[in-house]
Backbone as a chain_set.jsonl record, in Angstrom:
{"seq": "XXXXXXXXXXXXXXXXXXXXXXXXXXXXXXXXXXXXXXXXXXXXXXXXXXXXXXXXXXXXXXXXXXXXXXXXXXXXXXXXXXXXXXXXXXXXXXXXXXXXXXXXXXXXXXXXXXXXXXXXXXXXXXXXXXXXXXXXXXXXXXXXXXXXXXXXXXXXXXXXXXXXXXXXXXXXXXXXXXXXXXXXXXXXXXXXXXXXXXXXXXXXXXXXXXXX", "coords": {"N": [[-23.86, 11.477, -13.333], [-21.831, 9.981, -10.88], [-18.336, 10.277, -10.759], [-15.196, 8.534, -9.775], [-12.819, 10.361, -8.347], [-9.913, 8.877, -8.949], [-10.705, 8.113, -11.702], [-11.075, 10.043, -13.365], [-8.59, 10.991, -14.513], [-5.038, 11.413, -16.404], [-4.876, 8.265, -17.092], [-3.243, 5.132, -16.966], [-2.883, 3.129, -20.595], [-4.078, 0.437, -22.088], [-3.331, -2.59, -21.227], [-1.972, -5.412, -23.524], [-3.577, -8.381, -22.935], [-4.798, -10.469, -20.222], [-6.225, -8.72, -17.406], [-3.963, -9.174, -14.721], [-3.977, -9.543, -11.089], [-3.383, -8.383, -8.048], [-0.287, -7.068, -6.684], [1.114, -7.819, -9.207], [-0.822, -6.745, -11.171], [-0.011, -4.569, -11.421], [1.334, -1.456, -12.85], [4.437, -1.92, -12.366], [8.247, -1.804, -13.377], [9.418, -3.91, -16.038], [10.921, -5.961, -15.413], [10.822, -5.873, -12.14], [7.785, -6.962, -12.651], [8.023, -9.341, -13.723], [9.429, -10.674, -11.775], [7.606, -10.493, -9.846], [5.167, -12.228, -11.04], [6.671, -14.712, -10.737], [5.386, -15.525, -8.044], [6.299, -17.147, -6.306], [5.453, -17.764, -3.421], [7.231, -17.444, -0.83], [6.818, -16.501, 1.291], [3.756, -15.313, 3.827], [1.054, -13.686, 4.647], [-0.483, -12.204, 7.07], [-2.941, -10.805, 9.432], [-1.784, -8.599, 12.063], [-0.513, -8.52, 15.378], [-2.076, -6.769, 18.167], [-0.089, -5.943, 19.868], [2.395, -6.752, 18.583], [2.101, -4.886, 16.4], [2.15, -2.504, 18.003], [4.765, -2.904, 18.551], [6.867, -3.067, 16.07], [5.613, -0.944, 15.315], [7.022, 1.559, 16.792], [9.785, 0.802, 16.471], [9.656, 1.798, 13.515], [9.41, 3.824, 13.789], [11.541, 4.907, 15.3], [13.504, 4.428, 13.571], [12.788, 5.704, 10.863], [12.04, 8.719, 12.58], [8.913, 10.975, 12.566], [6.464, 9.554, 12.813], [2.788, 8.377, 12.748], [0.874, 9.149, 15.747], [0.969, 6.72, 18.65], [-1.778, 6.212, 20.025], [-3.402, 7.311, 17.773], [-2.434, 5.492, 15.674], [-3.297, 2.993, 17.059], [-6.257, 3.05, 17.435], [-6.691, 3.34, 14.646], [-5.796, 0.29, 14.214], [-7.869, -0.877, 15.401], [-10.471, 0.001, 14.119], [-10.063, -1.226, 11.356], [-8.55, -4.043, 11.636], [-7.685, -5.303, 9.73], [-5.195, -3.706, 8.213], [-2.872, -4.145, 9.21], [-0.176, -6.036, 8.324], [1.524, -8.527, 9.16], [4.284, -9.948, 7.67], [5.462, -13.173, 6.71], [7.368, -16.672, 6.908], [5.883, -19.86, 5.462], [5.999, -21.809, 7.057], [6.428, -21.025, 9.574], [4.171, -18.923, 10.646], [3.737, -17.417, 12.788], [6.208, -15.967, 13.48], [7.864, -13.298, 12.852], [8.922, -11.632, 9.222], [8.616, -9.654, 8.211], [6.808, -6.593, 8.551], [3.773, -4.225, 7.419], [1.863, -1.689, 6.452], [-1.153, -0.734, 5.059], [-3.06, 1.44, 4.2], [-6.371, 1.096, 2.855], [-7.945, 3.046, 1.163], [-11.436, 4.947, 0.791], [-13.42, 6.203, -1.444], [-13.777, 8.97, -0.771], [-11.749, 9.723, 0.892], [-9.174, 9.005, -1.005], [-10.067, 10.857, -2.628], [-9.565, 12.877, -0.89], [-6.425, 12.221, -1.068], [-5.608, 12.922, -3.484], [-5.872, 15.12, -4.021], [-4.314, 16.514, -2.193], [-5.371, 17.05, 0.486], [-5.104, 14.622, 2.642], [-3.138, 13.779, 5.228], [-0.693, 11.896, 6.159], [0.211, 11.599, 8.821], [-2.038, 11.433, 10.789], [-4.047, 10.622, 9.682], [-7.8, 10.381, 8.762], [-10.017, 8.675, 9.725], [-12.669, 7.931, 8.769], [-12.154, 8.064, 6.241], [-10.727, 5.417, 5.233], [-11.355, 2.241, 4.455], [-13.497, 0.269, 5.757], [-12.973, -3.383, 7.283], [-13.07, -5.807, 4.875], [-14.268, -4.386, 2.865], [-14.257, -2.994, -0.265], [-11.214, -1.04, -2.088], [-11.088, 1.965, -3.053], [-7.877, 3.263, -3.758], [-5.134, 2.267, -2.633], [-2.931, 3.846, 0.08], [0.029, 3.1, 1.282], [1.059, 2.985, 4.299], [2.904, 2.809, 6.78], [6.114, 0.765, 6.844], [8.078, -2.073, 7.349], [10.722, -3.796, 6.116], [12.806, -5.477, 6.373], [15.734, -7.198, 4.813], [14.52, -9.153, 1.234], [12.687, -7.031, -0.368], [11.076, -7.55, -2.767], [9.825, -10.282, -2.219], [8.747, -9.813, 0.004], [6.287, -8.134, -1.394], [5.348, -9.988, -2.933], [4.239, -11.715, -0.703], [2.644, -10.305, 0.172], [0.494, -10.156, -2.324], [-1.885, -11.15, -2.02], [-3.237, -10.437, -0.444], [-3.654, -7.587, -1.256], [-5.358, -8.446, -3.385], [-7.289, -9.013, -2.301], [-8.027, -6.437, -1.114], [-8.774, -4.614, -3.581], [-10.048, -5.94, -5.334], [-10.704, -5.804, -8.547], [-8.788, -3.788, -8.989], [-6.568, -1.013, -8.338], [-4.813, 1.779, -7.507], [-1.496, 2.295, -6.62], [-0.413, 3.731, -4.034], [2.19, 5.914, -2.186], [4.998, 7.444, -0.279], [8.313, 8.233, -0.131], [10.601, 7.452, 2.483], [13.059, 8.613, 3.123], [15.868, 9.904, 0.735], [17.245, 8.021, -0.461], [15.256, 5.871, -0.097], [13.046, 6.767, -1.358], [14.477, 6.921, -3.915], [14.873, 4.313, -4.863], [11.498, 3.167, -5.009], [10.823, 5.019, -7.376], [12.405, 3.747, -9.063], [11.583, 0.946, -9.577], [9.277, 1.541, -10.487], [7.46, 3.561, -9.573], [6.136, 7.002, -10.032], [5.897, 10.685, -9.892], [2.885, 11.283, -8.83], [1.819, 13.776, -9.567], [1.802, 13.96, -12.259], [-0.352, 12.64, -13.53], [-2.337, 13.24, -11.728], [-3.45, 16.655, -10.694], [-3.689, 17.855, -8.349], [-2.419, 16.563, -6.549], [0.135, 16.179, -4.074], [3.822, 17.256, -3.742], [6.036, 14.631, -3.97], [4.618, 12.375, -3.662], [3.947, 9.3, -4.642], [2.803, 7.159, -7.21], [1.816, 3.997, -8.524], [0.185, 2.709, -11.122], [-2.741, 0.476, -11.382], [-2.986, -2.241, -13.931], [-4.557, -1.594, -17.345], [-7.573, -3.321, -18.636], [-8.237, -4.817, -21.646], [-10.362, -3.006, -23.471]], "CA": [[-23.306, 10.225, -12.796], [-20.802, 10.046, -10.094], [-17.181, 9.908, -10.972], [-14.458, 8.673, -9.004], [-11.512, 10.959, -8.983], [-9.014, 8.483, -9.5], [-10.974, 7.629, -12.951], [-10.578, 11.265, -14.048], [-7.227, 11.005, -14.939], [-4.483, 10.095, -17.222], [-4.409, 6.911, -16.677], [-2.111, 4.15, -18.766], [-3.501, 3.031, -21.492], [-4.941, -0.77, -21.962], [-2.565, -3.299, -21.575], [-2.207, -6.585, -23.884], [-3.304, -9.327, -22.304], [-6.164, -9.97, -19.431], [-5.703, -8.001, -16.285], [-3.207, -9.684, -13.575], [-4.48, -9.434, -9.998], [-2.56, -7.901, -7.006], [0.737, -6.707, -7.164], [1.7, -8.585, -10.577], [-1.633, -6.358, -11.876], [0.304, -2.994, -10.812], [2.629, -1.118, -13.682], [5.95, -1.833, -11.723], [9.092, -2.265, -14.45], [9.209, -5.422, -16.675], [11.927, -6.59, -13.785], [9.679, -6.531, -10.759], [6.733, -7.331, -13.156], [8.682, -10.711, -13.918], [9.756, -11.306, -10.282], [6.075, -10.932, -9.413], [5.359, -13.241, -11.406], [6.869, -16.122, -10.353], [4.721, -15.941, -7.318], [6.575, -18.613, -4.934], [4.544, -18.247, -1.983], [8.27, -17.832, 0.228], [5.89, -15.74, 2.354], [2.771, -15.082, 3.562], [0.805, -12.398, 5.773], [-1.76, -12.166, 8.346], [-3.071, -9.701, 10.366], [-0.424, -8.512, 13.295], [-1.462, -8.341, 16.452], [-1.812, -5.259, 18.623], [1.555, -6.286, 20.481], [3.033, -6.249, 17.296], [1.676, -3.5, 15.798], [2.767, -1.463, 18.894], [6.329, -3.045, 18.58], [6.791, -2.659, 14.877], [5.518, 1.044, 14.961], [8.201, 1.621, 17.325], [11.0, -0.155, 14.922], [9.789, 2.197, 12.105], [9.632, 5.474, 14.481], [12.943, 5.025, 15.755], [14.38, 4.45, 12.182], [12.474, 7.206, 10.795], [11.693, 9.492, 12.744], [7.892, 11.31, 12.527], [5.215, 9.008, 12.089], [1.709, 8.856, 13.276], [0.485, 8.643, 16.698], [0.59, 5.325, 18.816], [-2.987, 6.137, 20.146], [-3.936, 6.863, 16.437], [-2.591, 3.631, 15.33], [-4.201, 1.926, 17.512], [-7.336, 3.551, 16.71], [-6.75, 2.859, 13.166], [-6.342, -1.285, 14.625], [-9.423, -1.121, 16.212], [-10.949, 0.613, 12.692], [-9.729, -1.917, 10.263], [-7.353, -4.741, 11.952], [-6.644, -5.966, 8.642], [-4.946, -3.131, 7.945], [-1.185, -4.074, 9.73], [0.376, -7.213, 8.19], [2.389, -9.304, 9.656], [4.916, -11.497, 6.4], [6.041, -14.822, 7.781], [7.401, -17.851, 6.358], [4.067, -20.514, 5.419], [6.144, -23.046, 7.699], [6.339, -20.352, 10.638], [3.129, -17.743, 10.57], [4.091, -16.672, 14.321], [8.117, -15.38, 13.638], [7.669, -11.925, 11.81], [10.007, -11.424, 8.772], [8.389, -8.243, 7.728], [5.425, -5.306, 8.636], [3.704, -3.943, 6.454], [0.307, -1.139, 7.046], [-1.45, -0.454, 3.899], [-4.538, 1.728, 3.845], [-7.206, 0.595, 1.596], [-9.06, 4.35, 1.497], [-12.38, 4.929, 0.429], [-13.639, 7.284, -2.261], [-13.873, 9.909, 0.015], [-9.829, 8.996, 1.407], [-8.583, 8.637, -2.207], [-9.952, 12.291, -3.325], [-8.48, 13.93, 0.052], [-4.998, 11.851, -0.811], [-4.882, 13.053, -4.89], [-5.839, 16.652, -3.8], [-3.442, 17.352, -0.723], [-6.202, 16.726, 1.715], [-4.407, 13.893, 3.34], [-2.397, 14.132, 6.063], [-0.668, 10.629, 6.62], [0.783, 11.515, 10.424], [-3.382, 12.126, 11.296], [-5.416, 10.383, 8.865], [-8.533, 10.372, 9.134], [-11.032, 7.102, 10.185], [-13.909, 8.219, 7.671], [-11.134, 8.328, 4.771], [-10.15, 4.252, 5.185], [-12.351, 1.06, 4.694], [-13.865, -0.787, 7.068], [-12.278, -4.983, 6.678], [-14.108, -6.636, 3.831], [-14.769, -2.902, 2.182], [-13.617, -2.37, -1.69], [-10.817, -0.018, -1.802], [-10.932, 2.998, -4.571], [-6.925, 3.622, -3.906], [-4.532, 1.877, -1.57], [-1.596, 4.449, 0.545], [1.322, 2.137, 2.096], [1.009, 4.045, 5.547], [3.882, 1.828, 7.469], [6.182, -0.323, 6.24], [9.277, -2.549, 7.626], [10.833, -5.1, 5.474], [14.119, -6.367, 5.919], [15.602, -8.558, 3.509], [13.889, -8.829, 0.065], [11.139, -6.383, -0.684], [9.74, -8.512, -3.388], [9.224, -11.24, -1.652], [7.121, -9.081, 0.901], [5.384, -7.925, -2.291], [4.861, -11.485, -3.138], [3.46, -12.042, 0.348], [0.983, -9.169, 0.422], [-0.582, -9.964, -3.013], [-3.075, -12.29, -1.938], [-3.879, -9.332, 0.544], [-4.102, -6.556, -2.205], [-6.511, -9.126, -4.537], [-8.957, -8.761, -1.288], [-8.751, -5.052, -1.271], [-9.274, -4.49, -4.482], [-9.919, -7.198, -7.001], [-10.17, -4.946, -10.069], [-7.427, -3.363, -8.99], [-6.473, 0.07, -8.17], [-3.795, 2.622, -7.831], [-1.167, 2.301, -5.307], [0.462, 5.261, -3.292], [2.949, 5.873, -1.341], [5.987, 8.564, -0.179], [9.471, 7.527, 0.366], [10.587, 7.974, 3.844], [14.23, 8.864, 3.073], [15.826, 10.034, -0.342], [17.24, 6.801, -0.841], [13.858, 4.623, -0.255], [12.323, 7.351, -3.142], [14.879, 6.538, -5.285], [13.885, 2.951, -4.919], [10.522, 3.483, -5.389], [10.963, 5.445, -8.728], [13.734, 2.319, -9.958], [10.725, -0.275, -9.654], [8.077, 1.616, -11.725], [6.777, 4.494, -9.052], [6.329, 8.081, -10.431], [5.312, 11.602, -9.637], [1.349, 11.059, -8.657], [1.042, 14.778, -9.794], [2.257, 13.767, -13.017], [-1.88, 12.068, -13.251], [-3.538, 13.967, -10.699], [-2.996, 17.667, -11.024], [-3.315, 18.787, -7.097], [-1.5, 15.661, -5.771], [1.336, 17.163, -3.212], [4.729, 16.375, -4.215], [6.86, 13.714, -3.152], [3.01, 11.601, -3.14], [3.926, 8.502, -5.502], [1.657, 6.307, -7.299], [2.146, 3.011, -9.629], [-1.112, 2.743, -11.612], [-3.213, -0.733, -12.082], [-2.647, -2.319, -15.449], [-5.754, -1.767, -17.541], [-7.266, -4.846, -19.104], [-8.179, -3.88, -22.768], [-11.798, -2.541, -23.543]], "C": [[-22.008, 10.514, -12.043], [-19.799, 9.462, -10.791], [-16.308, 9.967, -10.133], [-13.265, 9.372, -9.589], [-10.876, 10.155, -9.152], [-9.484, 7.986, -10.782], [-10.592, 8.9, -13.768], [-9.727, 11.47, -13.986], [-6.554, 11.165, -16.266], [-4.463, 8.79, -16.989], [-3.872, 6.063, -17.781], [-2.843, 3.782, -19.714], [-3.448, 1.411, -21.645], [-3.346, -1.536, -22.671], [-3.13, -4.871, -22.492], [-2.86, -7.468, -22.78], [-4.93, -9.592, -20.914], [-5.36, -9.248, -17.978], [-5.141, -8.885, -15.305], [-4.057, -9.293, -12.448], [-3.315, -9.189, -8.864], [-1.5, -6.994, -7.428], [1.188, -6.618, -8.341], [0.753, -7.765, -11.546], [-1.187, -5.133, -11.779], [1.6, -2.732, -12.181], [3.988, -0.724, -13.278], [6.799, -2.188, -13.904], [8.867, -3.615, -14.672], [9.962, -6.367, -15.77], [11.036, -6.968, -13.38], [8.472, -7.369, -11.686], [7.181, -9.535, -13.059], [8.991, -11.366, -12.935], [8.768, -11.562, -9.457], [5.536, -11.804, -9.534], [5.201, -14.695, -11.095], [6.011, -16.596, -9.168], [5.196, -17.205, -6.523], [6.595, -18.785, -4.15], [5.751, -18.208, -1.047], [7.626, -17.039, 1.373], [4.57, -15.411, 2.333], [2.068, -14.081, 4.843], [-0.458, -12.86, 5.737], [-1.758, -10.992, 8.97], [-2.283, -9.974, 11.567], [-1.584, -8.243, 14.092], [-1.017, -7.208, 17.177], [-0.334, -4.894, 19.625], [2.605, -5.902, 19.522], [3.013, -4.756, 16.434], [2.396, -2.658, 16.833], [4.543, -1.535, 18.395], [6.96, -2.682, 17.324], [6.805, -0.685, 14.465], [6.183, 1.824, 15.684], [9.568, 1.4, 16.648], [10.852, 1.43, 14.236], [10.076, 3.606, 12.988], [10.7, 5.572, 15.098], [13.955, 5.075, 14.854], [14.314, 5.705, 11.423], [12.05, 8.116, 11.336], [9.668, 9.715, 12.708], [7.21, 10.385, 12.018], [3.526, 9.007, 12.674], [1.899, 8.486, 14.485], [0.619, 7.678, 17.678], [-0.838, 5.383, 18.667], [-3.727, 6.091, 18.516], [-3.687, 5.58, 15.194], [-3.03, 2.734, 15.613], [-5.348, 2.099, 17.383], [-8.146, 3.034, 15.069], [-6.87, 0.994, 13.25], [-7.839, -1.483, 14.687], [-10.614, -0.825, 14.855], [-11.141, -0.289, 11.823], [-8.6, -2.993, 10.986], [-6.552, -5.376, 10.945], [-5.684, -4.922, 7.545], [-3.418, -3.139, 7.838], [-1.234, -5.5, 9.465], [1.457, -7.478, 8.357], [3.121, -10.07, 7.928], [5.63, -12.452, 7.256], [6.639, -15.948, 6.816], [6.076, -18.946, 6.726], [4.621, -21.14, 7.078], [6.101, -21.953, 9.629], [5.722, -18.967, 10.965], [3.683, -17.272, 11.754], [5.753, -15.622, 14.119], [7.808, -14.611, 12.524], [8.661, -11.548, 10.952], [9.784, -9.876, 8.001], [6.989, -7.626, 7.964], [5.24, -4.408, 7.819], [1.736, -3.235, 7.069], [0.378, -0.323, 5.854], [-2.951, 0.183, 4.222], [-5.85, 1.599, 2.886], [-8.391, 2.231, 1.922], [-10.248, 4.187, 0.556], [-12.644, 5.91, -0.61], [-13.406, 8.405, -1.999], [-11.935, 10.693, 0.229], [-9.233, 9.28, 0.011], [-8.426, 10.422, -2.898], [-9.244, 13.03, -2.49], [-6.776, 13.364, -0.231], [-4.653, 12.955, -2.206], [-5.538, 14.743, -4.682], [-4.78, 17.419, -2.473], [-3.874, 17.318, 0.371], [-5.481, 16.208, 2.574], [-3.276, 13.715, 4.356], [-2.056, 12.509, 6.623], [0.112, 10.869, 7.927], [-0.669, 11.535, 10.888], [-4.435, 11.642, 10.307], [-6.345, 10.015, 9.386], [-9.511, 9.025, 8.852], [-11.609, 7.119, 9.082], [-13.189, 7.761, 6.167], [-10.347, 6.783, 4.564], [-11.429, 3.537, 5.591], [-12.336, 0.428, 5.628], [-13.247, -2.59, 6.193], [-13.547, -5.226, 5.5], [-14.568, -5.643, 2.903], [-14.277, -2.935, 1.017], [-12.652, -1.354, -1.117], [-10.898, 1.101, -3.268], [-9.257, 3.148, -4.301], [-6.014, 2.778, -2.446], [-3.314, 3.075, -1.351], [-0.963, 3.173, 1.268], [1.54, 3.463, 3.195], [2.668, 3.851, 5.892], [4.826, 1.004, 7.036], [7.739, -0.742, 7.109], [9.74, -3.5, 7.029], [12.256, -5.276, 4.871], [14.41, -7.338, 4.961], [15.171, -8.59, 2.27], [12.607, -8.067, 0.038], [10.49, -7.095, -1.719], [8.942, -9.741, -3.164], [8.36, -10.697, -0.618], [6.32, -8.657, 0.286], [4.367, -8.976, -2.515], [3.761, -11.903, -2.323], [2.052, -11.413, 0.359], [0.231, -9.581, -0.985], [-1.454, -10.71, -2.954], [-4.111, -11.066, -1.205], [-4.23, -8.234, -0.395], [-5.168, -6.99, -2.957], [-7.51, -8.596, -3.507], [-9.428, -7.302, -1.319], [-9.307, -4.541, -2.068], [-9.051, -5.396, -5.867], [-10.572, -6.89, -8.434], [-9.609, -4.157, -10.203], [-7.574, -1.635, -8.836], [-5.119, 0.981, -7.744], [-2.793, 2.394, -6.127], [-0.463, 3.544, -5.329], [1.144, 5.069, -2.376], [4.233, 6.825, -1.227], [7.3, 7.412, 0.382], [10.179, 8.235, 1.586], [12.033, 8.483, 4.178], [14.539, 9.069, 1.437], [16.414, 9.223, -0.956], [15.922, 6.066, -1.405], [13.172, 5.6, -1.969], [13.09, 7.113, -3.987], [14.528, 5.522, -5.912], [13.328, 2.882, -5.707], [10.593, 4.151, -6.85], [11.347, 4.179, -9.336], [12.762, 1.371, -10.066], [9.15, 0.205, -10.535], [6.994, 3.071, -10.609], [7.13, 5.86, -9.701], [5.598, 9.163, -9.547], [3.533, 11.518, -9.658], [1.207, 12.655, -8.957], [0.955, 14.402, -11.325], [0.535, 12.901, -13.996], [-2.779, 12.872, -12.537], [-2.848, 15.198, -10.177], [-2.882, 18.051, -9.797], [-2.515, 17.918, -6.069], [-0.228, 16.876, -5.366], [2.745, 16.573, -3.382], [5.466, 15.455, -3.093], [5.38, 12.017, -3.16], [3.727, 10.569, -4.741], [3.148, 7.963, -5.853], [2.38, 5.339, -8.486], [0.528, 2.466, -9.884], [-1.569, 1.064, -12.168], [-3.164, -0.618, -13.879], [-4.074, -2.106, -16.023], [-6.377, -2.727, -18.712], [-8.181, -3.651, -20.356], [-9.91, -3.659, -23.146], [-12.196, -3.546, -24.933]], "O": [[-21.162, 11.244, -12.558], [-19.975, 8.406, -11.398], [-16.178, 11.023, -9.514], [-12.767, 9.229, -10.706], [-10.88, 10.314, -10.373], [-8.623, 7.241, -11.249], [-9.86, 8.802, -14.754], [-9.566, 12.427, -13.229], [-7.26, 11.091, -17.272], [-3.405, 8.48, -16.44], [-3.969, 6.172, -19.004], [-3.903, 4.394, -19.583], [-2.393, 1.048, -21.127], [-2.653, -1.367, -23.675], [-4.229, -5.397, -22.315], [-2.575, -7.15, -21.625], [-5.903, -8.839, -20.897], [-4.166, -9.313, -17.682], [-6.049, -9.596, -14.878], [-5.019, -8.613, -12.805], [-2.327, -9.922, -8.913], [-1.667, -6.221, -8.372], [1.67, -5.555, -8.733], [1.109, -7.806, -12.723], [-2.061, -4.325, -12.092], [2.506, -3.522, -12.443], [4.601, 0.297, -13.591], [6.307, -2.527, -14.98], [8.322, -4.395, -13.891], [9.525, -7.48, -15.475], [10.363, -7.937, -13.732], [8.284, -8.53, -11.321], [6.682, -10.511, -12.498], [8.915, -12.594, -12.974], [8.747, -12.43, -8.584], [5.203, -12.472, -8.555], [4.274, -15.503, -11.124], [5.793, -17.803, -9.066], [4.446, -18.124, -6.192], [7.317, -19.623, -3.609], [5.538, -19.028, -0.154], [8.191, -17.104, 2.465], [4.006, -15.196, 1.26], [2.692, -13.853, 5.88], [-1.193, -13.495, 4.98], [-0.788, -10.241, 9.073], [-2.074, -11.082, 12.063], [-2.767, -7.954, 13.913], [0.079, -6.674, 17.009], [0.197, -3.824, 19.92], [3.444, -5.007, 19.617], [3.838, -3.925, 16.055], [3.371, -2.053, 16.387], [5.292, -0.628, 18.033], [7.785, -1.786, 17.507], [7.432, 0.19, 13.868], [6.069, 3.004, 15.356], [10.265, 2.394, 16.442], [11.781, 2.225, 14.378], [11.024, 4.336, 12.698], [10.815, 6.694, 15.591], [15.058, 5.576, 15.073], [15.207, 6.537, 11.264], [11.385, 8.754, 10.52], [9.028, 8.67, 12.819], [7.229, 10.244, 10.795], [3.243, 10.129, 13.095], [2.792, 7.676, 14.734], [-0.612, 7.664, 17.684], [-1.384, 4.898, 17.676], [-4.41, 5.154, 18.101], [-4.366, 5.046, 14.317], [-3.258, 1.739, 14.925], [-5.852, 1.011, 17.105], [-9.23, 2.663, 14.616], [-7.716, 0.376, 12.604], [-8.653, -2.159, 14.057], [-11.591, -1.57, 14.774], [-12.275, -0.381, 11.353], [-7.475, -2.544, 10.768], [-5.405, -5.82, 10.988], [-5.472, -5.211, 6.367], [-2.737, -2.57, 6.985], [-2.02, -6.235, 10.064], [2.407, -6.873, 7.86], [2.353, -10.655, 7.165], [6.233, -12.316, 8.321], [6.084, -15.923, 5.718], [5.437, -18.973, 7.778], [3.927, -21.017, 8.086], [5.7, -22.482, 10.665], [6.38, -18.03, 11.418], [4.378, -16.31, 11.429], [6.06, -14.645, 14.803], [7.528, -15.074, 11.418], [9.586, -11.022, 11.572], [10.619, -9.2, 7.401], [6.025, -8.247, 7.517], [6.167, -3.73, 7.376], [0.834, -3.81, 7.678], [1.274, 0.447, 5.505], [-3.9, -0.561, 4.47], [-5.949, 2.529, 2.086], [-9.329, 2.332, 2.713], [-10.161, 3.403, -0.389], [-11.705, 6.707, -0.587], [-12.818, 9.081, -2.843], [-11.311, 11.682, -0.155], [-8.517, 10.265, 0.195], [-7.465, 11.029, -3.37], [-8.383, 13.797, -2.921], [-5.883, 14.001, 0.328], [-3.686, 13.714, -2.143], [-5.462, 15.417, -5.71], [-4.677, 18.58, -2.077], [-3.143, 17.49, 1.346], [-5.027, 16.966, 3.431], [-2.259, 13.38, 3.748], [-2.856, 11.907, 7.339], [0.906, 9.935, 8.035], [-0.458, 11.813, 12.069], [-5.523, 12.197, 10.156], [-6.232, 9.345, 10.413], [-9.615, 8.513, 7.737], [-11.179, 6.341, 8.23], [-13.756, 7.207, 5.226], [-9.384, 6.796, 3.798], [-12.251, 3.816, 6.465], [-11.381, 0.034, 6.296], [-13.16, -2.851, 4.993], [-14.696, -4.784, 5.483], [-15.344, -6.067, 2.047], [-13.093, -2.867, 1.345], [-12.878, -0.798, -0.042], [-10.71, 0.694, -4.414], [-9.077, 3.195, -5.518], [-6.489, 2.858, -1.313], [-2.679, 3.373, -2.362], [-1.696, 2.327, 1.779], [2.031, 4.568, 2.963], [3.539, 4.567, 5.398], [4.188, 0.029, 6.641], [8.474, 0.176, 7.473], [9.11, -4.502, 7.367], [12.734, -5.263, 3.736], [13.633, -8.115, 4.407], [15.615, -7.518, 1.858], [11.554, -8.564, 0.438], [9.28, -7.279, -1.581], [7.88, -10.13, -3.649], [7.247, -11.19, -0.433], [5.263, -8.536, 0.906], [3.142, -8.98, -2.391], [2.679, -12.317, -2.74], [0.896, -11.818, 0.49], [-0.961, -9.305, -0.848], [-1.942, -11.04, -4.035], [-5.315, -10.872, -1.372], [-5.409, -7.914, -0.245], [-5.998, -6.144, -3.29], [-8.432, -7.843, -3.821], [-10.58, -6.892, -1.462], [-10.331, -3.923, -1.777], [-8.314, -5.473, -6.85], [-10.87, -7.752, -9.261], [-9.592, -3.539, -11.267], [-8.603, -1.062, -9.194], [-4.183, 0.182, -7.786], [-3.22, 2.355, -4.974], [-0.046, 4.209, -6.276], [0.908, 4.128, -1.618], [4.637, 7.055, -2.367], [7.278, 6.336, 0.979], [10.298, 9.459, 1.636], [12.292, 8.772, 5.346], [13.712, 8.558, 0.682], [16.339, 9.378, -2.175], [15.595, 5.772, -2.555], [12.966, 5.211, -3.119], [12.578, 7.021, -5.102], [14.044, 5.465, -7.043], [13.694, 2.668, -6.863], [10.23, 3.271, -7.63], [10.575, 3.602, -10.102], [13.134, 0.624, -10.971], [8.269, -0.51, -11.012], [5.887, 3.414, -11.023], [8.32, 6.026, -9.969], [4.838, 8.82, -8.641], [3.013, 11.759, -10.747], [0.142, 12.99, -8.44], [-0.193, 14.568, -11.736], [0.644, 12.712, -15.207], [-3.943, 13.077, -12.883], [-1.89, 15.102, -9.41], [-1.884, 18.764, -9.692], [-2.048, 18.35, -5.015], [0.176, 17.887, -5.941], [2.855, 15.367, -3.16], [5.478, 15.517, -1.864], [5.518, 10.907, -2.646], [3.943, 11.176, -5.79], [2.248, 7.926, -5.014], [3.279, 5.747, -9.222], [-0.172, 1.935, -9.021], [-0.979, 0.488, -13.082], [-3.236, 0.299, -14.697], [-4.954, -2.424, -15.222], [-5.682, -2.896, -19.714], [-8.57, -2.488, -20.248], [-10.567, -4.664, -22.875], [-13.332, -3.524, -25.407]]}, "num_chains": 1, "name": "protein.A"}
């Protein structure tokens, strides 16, 4: 019987309670967990448009430095458009308060990320779901988000329930040694620390697991 690598793990061990959905279902600290939570809708996301997306992935490549491609971002649009979200206030979907490009990878995608395979300046098409696809593992490719990051959390978890609504592992690298500190401070760890050929610096915060 086929096993997905991210099942052959450690993975946490079965939380109280029934499984949360989105974000709020992810083992961030009891903090964020609680700020999740509250869920008060101060934002909400849509797919960006390829204007955006261009302009945005500009923003982040001028801030940081090396990131993928244009042509292969736009590639990746054309692939999956629901891939680059736009966060907005409900009352003004059009005026962008934060971008946000999350890969929802495929089985395939997931084993090349937790073995070293993965190459996020060049990823590969085959290795990310098509819209409406299950994901086995989400990477946070992209991200811009002035202002509160939990409230862009907030925003996207309606968008994470769609990718995977029994939930799954998120990933992601910090793009400065600040942002990784972050990332650690809210409940992210060493993804080798689970998955023995993961490449360092590769984070992950593991779905909660509802109890058997």
């Amino acid at each position: 019987m086929h096993q997905s690598p991210l099942r052959a793990v450690n993975a946490p061990p079965p939380s109280p309670g029934a499984k949360a959905k989105g974000f709020a279902g992810l083992s961030f600290t009891p903090r964020v967990q609680k700020l999740l939570a509250a869920r008060d809708k101060t934002r909400v996301s849509r797919n960006a448009t390829p204007s955006e997306i261009a302009a945005f992935s500009d923003q982040v490549r001028t801030e940081l430095g090396a990131i993928a491609a244009p042509e292969l971002i736009m590639a990746m649009q054309r692939h999956n458009p629901a891939v680059f979200q736009i966060l907005a206030d409900p009352g003004a979907p059009s005026i962008p308060l934060a971008f946000n490009a999350a890969l929802p990878l495929t089985e395939a995608g997931a084993a090349a990320l937790v073995e070293g395979a993965f190459d996020p300046l060049a990823p590969q098409l085959h290795h990310v779901a098509r819209e409406g696809e299950p994901a086995a593992a989400i990477y946070v490719w992209l991200t811009w988000t002035p202002g509160s990051f939990i409230a862009s959390l907030k925003g996207l978890s309606a968008y994470v329930e769609r990718l995977a609504p029994d939930g799954c592992p998120l990933f992601c690298r910090g793009a400065t040694a600040k942002s990784d500190a972050f990332l650690r401070s809210i409940g992210y760890e060493e993804a080798a620390l689970s998955y023995a050929k993961a490449p360092a610096g590769l984070l992950v915060v593991h779905p909660i697991a509802a109890p058997q």
